[in-house]
XYZ file of C-alpha atoms in Angstrom:
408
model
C 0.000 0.000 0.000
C 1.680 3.264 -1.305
C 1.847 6.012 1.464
C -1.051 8.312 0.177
C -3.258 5.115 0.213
C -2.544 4.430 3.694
C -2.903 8.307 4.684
C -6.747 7.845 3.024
C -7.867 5.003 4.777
C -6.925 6.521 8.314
C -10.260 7.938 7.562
C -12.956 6.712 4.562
C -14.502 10.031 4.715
C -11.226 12.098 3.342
C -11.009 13.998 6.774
C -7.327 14.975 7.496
C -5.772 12.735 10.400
C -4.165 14.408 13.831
C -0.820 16.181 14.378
C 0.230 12.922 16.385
C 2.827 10.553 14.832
C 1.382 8.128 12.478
C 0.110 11.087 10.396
C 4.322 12.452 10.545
C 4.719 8.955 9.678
C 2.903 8.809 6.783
C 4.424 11.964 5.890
C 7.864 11.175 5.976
C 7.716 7.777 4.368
C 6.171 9.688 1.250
C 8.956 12.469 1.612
C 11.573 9.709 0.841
C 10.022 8.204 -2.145
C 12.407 8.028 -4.756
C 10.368 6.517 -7.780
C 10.427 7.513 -10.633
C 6.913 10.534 -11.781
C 4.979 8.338 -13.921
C 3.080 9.454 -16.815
C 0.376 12.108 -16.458
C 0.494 15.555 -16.581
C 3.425 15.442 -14.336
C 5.579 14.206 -17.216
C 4.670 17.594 -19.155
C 7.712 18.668 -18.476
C 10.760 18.563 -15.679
C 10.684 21.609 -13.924
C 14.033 22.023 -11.579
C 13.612 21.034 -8.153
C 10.021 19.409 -8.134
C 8.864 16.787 -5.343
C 7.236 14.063 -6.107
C 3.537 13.809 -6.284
C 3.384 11.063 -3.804
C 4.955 13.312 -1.178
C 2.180 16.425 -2.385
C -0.829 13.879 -2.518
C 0.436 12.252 0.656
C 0.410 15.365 2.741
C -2.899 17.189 1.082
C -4.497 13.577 2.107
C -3.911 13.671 5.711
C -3.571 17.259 6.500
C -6.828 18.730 4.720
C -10.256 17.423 3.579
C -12.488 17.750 0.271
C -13.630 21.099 -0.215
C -9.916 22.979 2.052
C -7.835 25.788 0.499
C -4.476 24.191 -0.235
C -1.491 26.827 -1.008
C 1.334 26.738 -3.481
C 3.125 30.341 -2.819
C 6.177 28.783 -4.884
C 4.365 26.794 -7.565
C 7.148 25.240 -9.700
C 5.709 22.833 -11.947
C 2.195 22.508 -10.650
C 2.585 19.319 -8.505
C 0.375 19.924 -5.397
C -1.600 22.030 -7.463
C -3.033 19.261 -9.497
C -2.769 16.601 -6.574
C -5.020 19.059 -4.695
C -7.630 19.598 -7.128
C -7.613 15.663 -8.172
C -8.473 15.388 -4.466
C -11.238 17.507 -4.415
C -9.391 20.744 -2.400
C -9.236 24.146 -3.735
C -5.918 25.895 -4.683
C -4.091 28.961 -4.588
C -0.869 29.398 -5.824
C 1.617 31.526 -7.181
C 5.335 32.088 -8.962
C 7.915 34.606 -10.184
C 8.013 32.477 -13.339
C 5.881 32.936 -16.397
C 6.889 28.668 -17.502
C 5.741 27.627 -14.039
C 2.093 29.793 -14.746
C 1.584 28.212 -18.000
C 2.766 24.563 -16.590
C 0.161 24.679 -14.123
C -2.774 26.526 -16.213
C -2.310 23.324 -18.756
C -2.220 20.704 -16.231
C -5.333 21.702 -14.423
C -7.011 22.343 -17.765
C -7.695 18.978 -19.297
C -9.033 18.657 -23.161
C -12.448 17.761 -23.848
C -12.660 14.690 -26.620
C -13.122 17.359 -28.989
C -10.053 19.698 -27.680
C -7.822 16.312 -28.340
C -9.061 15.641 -31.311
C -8.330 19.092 -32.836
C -4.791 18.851 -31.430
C -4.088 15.757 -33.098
C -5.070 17.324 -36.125
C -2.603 20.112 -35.667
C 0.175 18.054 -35.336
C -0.533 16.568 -38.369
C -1.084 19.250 -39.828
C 2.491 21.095 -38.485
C 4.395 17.633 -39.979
C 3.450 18.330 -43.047
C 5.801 19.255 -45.578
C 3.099 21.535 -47.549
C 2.685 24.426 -44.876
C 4.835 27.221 -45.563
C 8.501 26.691 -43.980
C 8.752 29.098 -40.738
C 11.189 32.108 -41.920
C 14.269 32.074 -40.311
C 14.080 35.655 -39.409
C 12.531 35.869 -36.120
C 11.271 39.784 -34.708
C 13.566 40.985 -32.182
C 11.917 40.428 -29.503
C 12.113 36.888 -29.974
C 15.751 36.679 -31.607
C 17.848 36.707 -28.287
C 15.206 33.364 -27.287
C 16.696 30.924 -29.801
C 20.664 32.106 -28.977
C 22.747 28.587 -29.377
C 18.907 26.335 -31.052
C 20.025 24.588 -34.694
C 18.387 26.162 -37.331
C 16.713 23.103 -38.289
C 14.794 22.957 -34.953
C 14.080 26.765 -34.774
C 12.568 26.204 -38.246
C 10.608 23.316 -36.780
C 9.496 24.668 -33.761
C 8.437 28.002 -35.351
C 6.177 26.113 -38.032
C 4.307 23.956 -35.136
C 3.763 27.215 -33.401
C 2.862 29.318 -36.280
C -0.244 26.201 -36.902
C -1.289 26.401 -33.117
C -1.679 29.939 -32.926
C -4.646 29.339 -35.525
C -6.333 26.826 -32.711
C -9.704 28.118 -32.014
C -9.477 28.497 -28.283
C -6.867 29.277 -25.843
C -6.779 25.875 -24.085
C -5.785 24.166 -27.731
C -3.257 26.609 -28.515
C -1.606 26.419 -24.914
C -1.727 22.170 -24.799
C -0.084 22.240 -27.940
C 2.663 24.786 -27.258
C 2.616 22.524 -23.710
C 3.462 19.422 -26.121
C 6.315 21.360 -27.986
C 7.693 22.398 -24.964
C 8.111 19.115 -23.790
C 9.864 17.543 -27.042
C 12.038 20.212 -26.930
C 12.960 19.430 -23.433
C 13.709 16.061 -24.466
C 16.074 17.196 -27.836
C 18.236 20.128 -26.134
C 18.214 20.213 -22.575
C 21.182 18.862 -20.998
C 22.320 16.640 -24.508
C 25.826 16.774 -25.902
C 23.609 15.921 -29.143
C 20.893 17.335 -30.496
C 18.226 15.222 -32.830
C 17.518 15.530 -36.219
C 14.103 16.927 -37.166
C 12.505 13.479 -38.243
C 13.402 12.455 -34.492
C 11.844 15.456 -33.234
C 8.554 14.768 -35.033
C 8.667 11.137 -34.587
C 9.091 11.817 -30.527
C 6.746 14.276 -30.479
C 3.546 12.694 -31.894
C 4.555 9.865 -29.333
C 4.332 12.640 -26.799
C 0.893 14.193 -27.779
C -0.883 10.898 -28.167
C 0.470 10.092 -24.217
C -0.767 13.723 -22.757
C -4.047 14.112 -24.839
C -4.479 9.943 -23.294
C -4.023 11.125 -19.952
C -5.468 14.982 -20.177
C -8.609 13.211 -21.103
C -8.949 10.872 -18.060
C -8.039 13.560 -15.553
C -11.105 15.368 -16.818
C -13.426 15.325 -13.841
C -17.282 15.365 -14.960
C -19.478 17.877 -14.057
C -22.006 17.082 -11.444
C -25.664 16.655 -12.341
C -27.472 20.304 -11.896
C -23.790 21.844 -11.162
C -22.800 25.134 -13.180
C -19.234 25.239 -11.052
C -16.500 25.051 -14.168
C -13.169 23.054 -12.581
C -10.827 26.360 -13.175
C -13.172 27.656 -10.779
C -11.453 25.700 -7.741
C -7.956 26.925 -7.954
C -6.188 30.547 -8.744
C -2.740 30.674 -9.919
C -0.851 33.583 -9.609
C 2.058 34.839 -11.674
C 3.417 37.255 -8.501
C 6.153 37.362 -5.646
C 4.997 35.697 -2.222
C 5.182 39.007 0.052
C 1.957 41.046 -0.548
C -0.075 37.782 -1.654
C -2.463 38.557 0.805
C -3.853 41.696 0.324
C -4.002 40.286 -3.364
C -7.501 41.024 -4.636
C -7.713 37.799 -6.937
C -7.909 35.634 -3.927
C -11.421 35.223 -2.265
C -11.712 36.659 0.889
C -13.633 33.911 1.745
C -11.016 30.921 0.784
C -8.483 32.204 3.555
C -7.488 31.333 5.913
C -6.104 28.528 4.168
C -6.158 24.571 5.819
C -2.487 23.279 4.569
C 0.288 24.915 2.828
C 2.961 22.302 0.821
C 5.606 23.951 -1.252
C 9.227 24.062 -1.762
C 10.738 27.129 -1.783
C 14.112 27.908 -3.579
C 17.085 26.401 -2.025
C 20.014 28.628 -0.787
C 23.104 28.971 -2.437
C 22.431 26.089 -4.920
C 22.835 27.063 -8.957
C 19.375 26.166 -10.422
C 18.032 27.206 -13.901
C 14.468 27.477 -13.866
C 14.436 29.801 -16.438
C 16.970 28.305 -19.514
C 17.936 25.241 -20.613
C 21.517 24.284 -21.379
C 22.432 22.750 -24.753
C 25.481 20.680 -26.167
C 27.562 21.389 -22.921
C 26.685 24.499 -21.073
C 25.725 26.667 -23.546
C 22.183 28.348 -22.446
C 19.047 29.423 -24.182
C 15.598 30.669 -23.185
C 14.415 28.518 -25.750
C 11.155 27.396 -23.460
C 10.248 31.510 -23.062
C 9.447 32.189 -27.171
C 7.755 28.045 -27.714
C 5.024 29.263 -24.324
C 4.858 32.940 -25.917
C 6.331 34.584 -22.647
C 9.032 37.141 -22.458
C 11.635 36.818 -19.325
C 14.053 39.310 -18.448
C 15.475 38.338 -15.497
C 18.988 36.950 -13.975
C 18.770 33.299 -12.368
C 19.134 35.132 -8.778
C 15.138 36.439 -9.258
C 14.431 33.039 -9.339
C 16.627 31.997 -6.658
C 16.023 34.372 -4.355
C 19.636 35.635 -4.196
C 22.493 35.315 -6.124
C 24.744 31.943 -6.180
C 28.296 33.197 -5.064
C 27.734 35.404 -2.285
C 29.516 35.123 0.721
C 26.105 34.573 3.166
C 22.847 34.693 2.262
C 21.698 37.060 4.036
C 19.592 38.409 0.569
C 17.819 34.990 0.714
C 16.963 35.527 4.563
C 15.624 38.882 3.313
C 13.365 37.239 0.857
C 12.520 34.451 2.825
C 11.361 36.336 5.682
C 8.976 38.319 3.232
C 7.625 35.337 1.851
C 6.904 34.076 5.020
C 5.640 36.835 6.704
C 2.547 36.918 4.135
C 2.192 32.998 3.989
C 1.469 33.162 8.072
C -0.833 35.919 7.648
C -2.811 33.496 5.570
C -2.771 30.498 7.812
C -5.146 30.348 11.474
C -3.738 27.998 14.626
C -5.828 25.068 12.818
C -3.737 25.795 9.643
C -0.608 23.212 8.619
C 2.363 23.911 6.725
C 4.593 21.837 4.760
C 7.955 21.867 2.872
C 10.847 20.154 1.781
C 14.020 22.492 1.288
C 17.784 21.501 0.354
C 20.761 22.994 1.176
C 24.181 22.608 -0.099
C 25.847 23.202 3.799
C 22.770 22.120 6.312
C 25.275 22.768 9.311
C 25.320 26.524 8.459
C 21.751 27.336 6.559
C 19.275 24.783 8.504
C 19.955 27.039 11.554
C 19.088 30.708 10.277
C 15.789 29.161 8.415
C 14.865 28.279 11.427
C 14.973 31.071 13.128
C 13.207 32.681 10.401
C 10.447 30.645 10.307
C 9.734 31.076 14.321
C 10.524 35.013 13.913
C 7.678 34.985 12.018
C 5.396 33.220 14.110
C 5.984 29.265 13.274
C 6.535 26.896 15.336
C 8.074 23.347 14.504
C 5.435 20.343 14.918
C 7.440 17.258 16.384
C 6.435 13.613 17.405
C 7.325 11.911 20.694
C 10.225 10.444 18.713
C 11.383 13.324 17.205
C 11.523 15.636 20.536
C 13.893 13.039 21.729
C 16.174 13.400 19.381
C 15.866 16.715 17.770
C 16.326 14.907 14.379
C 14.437 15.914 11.097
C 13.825 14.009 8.211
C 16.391 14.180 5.262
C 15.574 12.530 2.210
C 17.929 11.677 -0.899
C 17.339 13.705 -4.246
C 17.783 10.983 -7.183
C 19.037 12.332 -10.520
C 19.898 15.579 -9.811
C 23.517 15.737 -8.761
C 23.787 19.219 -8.449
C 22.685 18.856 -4.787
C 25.095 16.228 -3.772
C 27.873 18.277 -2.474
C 27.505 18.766 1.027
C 30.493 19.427 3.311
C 28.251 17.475 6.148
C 28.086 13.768 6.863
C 24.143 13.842 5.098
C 25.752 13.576 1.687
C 23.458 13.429 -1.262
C 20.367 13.581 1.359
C 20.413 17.348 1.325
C 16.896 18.160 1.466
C 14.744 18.192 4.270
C 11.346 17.814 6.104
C 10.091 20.614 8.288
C 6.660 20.588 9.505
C 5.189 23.448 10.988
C 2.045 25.671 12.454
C 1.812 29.171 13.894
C 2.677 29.561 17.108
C -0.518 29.619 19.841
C -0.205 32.518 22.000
């Protein structure tokens, strides 16, 4: 029995189980799962730094019940947002990054049998060789996008594009710039060599066919007599943290919000959310022009602070912000969750901390746990950019911390 399975039948009417320890239990056996994400609108695309969606379904199962506000305030790739809303919770969540907006937008948006079938007609209709060839000149705007992309792929890319942007509705166009995306995750990011364009077609159309499959079986029916669309359960934000609650988009009414499980960024590590790199390090901001959304911005406004500095005192800054507005969202029956990695937990673990309880958070521990003062670590497979720890936990960089505000 997987951990989100057992964290369901605690109770057979969804209800959230206690604070006590088999519900930390449950939580921490998900946190270590190291499968592999299966297919699903999870495999859209890799987003840096995601958790798994056992460990997001596992703790939206036992710490809120059908009909709670679960928050994302650093969204990523959509994850809890879509194992909240399978679950029947509400969401709110938001980013700095325009990828992780559309990411999430598609994934909670499944196609009608209609919607797929048009987008299978667009790929076919992008393969073949009698639409126009895509110009190599691209506008200015985009030109800077396709720095160190073959010409054969932006040529490629720009036809399949140029088709969807003739879709008749917004959710076509944006699944089918969502399967582009993903194909040309597969061909450039992080390969020494890059595919030919038969491969690219060939790979895609395998693509499609698996997400329009599985788009169409996420698609929850409407309820007899119910006019209550399904984007009506969630908002996603594309906004900083601090300030998110005096943000007008959010109902009043949906704070203060039951569980919180995110991931925030992780200090001092070198992540690229926003580019890809291709044949070696080169970079591009390739995924920016094939989602139609302009970036500006240095990998430290993603990071909340820049790699190389001495401290990170900048990141304290930031996280304290975030934080600050995240509590003011949350009530003494409200939970939150997150898993965060750090390259030196000897140094960082310590000041986070303290930030968390300056801001009114206090750690939730089980029998066990107050004995020892331990936490939870958990190993990060395939990403050994995080495995460089000065400390005895190795590769198991990132950690559990569980916490609720502080009863005065």
């Amino acid at each position: 029995m997987s951990s989100a399975s057992h964290a369901s039948s605690s109770k057979s009417d969804g209800s959230p189980a206690s604070l006590g320890e088999p519900a930390l239990d449950v939580l921490r056996s998900a946190a270590r799962f190291e499968g592999r994400v299966g297919a699903g609108p999870h495999s859209y695309y890799r987003y840096p730094g995601r958790f798994s969606p056992e460990f997001a379904r596992t703790a939206v199962m036992v710490f809120s019940k059908p009909g709670d506000v679960v928050l994302d305030p650093f969204m990523g790739g959509g994850t809890t947002a879509v194992e909240a809303l399978r679950t029947g919770r509400r969401f709110i969540g938001c980013d700095v990054n325009p990828l992780s907006l559309f990411l999430t937008r598609v994934k909670t948006n499944p196609l009608t049998p209609s919607d797929a079938s048009i987008v299978l007609g667009w790929a076919q209709t992008a393969y073949s060789p009698s639409v126009r060839a895509f110009r190599s000149e691209v506008s200015g705007r985009w030109r800077e996008y396709l720095r160190n992309v073959p010409w054969w792929l932006r040529r490629r890319i720009g036809v399949m594009l140029d088709v969807a942007s003739r879709l008749p509705t917004s959710r076509q166009e944006e699944f089918a710039r969502c399967s582009v995306l993903r194909t040309a995750q597969w061909a450039l990011d992080n390969r020494s060599r890059v595919v030919s364009d038969q491969e690219f077609c060939t790979v895609h159309w395998s693509h499609l066919v698996e997400m329009t499959s599985h788009s169409l079986s996420t698609r929850v029916p409407r309820e007899k007599g119910s006019r209550r669309r399904r984007e009506s359960s969630s908002r996603v934000l594309l906004r900083p943290v601090a300030g998110l609650e005096m943000d007008r988009r959010v109902p009043p009414n949906w704070k203060p919000v039951k569980l919180v499980v995110t991931s925030p960024p992780y200090p001092g590590l070198h992540v690229l959310y926003h580019r890809w790199q291709v044949r070696g390090r080169r970079e591009t901001s390739l995924p920016f022009w094939i989602v139609g959304e302009p970036d500006g911005h240095s990998a430290s406004f993603y990071t909340m602070g820049p790699r190389y500095a001495r401290d990170f005192s900048v990141y304290l800054r930031e996280y304290h912000e975030a934080f600050r507005s995240i509590a003011s969202m949350m009530d003494a029956h409200s939970v939150l969750v997150q898993l965060i990695g750090f390259p030196d937990p000897e140094i960082q673990l310590g000041p986070v901390l303290e930030a968390l309880s300056s801001e009114g958070f206090e750690e939730i521990h089980d029998a066990k746990q107050a004995r020892d003062s331990s936490h939870t670590w958990r190993a990060v497979p395939n990403r050994r950019w995080y495995a460089s720890s000065l400390t005895d936990t190795g590769s198991r960089n990132e950690v559990l911390l569980v916490h609720r505000l502080r009863r005065s």
